[in-house]
XYZ file of N, CA and C in Angstrom:
288
model
N 0.843 -1.181 0.000
C 0.000 0.000 0.000
C 0.890 1.248 0.000
N 0.605 2.170 -0.876
C 1.363 3.406 -0.982
C 0.718 4.482 -0.118
N 1.528 5.154 0.656
C 1.025 6.236 1.492
C 1.325 7.555 0.786
N 0.287 8.296 0.475
C 0.439 9.597 -0.156
C 0.257 10.659 0.921
N 1.263 11.474 1.095
C 1.181 12.526 2.108
C 0.872 13.846 1.419
N -0.156 14.486 1.881
C -0.578 15.755 1.292
C 0.359 16.882 1.711
N 0.260 17.979 0.982
C 1.039 19.167 1.344
C 0.668 19.634 2.743
N -0.622 19.553 3.075
C -1.074 19.967 4.406
C -0.411 19.114 5.475
N -0.421 17.802 5.275
C 0.153 16.878 6.246
C 1.641 17.166 6.442
N 2.350 17.371 5.341
C 3.780 17.667 5.429
C 4.028 19.009 6.122
N 3.227 20.014 5.790
C 3.367 21.330 6.425
C 3.037 21.254 7.912
N 2.015 20.484 8.253
C 1.624 20.298 9.649
C 2.793 19.743 10.454
N 3.420 18.711 9.938
C 4.552 18.112 10.636
C 5.750 19.054 10.691
N 5.958 19.831 9.647
C 7.065 20.786 9.639
C 6.849 21.863 10.703
N 5.640 22.394 10.782
C 5.332 23.417 11.794
C 5.504 22.836 13.190
N 5.012 21.621 13.394
C 5.127 20.984 14.705
C 6.593 20.824 15.101
N 7.408 20.389 14.160
C 8.836 20.204 14.429
C 9.518 21.537 14.724
N 9.243 22.541 13.902
C 9.867 23.855 14.088
C 9.474 24.495 15.410
N 8.226 24.313 15.818
C 7.738 24.942 17.047
C 7.982 24.069 18.280
N 8.387 22.824 18.070
C 8.641 21.932 19.196
C 7.369 21.481 19.889
N 6.295 21.355 19.125
C 5.019 20.894 19.676
C 4.530 19.703 18.858
N 3.567 18.991 19.384
C 3.066 17.811 18.678
C 2.142 18.223 17.532
N 2.057 17.389 16.491
C 1.118 17.671 15.399
C -0.329 17.790 15.896
N -0.669 17.031 16.938
C -2.020 17.108 17.499
C -2.289 18.488 18.084
N -1.267 19.074 18.726
C -1.419 20.429 19.271
C -1.618 21.450 18.158
N -0.916 21.250 17.040
C -1.083 22.149 15.897
C -2.509 22.027 15.359
N -3.002 20.796 15.230
C -4.374 20.586 14.743
C -5.398 21.229 15.672
N -5.200 21.062 16.980
C -6.118 21.669 17.947
C -6.086 23.191 17.839
N -4.899 23.753 17.624
C -4.777 25.202 17.460
C -5.504 25.671 16.211
N -5.383 24.902 15.137
C -6.068 25.249 13.893
C -7.578 25.218 14.102
N -8.071 24.161 14.738
C -9.512 24.056 14.987
C -10.003 25.211 15.850
N -9.263 25.533 16.906
C -9.658 26.628 17.793
C -9.647 27.961 17.051
N -8.649 28.162 16.198
C -8.551 29.418 15.456
C -9.671 29.556 14.438
N -10.003 28.469 13.757
C -11.104 28.498 12.786
C -12.404 28.850 13.499
N -12.638 28.214 14.634
C -13.861 28.479 15.390
C -13.889 29.911 15.918
N -12.750 30.406 16.396
C -12.678 31.786 16.892
C -12.955 32.780 15.770
N -12.393 32.525 14.597
C -12.626 33.418 13.455
C -14.095 33.406 13.056
N -14.713 32.242 13.073
C -16.128 32.144 12.724
C -16.976 32.916 13.738
N -16.713 32.697 15.025
C -17.489 33.375 16.066
C -17.332 34.889 15.974
N -16.123 35.346 15.675
C -15.868 36.782 15.580
C -16.624 37.397 14.407
N -16.570 36.747 13.266
C -17.153 37.317 12.053
C -18.647 37.057 11.895
N -19.126 35.947 12.432
C -20.518 35.568 12.181
C -21.349 35.420 13.445
N -20.722 35.551 14.596
C -21.442 35.422 15.854
C -21.860 33.983 16.079
N -21.694 33.527 17.278
C -22.069 32.165 17.647
C -22.031 32.085 19.162
N -22.766 31.138 19.733
C -22.734 30.993 21.192
C -21.317 30.701 21.680
N -20.898 31.365 22.757
C -19.573 31.120 23.319
C -19.531 29.838 24.132
N -20.685 29.380 24.578
C -20.757 28.173 25.389
C -20.553 26.947 24.501
N -19.362 26.334 24.600
C -19.049 25.179 23.762
C -19.917 23.977 24.094
N -20.525 23.971 25.272
C -21.383 22.861 25.672
C -22.791 23.000 25.102
N -23.125 24.177 24.610
C -24.446 24.429 24.059
C -24.675 23.584 22.816
N -25.896 23.101 22.661
C -26.249 22.324 21.471
C -26.183 23.186 20.220
N -26.318 24.498 20.382
C -26.284 25.409 19.239
C -24.866 25.824 18.852
N -23.890 25.472 19.667
C -22.514 25.886 19.393
C -21.981 25.162 18.156
N -21.378 25.904 17.240
C -20.785 25.260 16.061
C -19.521 24.493 16.443
N -19.180 23.512 15.635
C -17.957 22.738 15.824
C -17.201 22.706 14.502
N -15.902 22.486 14.586
C -15.066 22.420 13.389
C -14.709 20.968 13.118
N -15.003 20.527 11.907
C -14.621 19.193 11.453
C -13.422 19.380 10.532
N -12.240 18.958 10.991
C -10.992 19.160 10.254
C -10.450 17.821 9.783
N -10.249 17.675 8.473
C -9.668 16.459 7.911
C -8.162 16.521 8.124
N -7.635 15.579 8.877
C -6.237 15.639 9.309
C -5.229 15.414 8.189
N -5.637 14.837 7.092
C -4.701 14.595 5.994
C -4.685 15.725 4.968
N -5.844 16.334 4.737
C -5.934 17.339 3.675
C -5.995 18.768 4.186
N -6.404 18.949 5.443
C -6.569 20.290 5.986
C -7.918 20.894 5.661
N -8.736 20.163 4.914
C -10.071 20.667 4.587
C -10.911 20.680 5.860
N -11.659 21.752 6.039
C -12.494 21.832 7.231
C -13.896 22.295 6.866
N -14.803 21.982 7.768
C -16.186 22.434 7.660
C -16.631 22.857 9.048
N -17.421 23.907 9.104
C -18.025 24.326 10.360
C -19.418 23.720 10.367
N -19.695 22.963 11.418
C -20.964 22.252 11.514
C -21.781 22.770 12.688
N -23.079 22.827 12.475
C -24.013 23.159 13.548
C -25.192 22.216 13.394
N -25.451 21.451 14.429
C -26.490 20.419 14.383
C -26.224 19.443 13.236
N -24.950 19.175 12.936
C -24.580 18.242 11.885
C -24.670 18.792 10.475
N -25.069 20.056 10.334
C -25.221 20.674 9.015
C -24.033 21.590 8.742
N -23.507 21.528 7.516
C -22.381 22.375 7.126
C -22.857 23.822 6.989
N -22.280 24.704 7.809
C -22.651 26.124 7.769
C -21.450 26.997 7.402
N -20.426 26.385 6.803
C -19.221 27.125 6.436
C -19.556 28.210 5.418
N -19.293 29.469 5.738
C -19.582 30.549 4.788
C -18.666 30.467 3.560
N -19.167 30.858 2.398
C -18.323 30.874 1.201
C -17.124 31.805 1.396
N -15.956 31.361 0.982
C -14.754 32.179 1.082
C -14.165 32.276 2.473
N -14.682 31.523 3.407
C -14.240 31.625 4.790
C -12.854 31.017 5.015
N -12.415 30.125 4.166
C -11.137 29.435 4.352
C -9.950 30.364 4.470
N -9.912 31.410 3.666
C -8.794 32.358 3.690
C -8.726 33.080 5.032
N -9.872 33.519 5.517
C -9.933 34.219 6.810
C -9.469 33.292 7.923
N -9.983 32.077 7.910
C -9.631 31.110 8.946
C -8.153 30.753 8.895
N -7.600 30.638 7.699
C -6.182 30.302 7.561
C -5.306 31.398 8.156
N -5.665 32.653 7.933
C -4.889 33.762 8.492
C -4.954 33.753 10.015
N -6.127 33.497 10.558
C -6.284 33.446 12.009
C -5.495 32.282 12.589
N -5.580 31.123 11.955
C -4.856 29.942 12.432
C -3.350 30.193 12.419
N -2.878 30.838 11.381
C -1.446 31.149 11.282
C -1.007 32.004 12.467
N -1.785 33.026 12.799
C -1.437 33.901 13.922
C -1.440 33.140 15.242
N -2.422 32.271 15.436
C -2.504 31.495 16.677
C -1.283 30.599 16.821
N -0.901 29.930 15.738
C 0.238 29.016 15.799
C 1.541 29.778 16.027
N 1.704 30.920 15.369
C 2.923 31.704 15.550
C 3.055 32.236 16.973
N 1.930 32.480 17.639
C 1.959 33.002 19.002
C 2.103 31.902 20.044
N 1.881 30.656 19.642
C 1.927 29.537 20.585
C 3.363 29.311 21.044
N 3.554 29.233 22.354
C 4.884 28.983 22.905
C 5.250 27.522 22.702
N 6.505 27.266 22.340
C 6.948 25.874 22.166
C 7.037 25.147 23.486
C-alpha cells in the first residue's frame, strides 16, 4: 500500500517540528482558530457545551475543514482564507 502525504500533512509536521510541539497540538490550534474566526465574524454561542454551538470538522490529511451546527455544514463561502490567516497567527503566538 502506498502512502500519499498531502502538502497539508507535510506542512503540519514541519510546523510541529519547528515549534517543538506535537502535530495534534497544531491541529487543535487550527480548529480553535477556525472556530474563533467564525465566532468573531458571524457570531455564535460562546458556550461550547451548548447544542447550538458550532464545531469544526478538520480532515487531518488534507486540511479541509467544515463548520458544523447540528450536523449541518454552515461554512460561509470564502471563509477558508480568513480562517487560515487566524490559524497562522494562533500558531505563531503559541509557545513551544
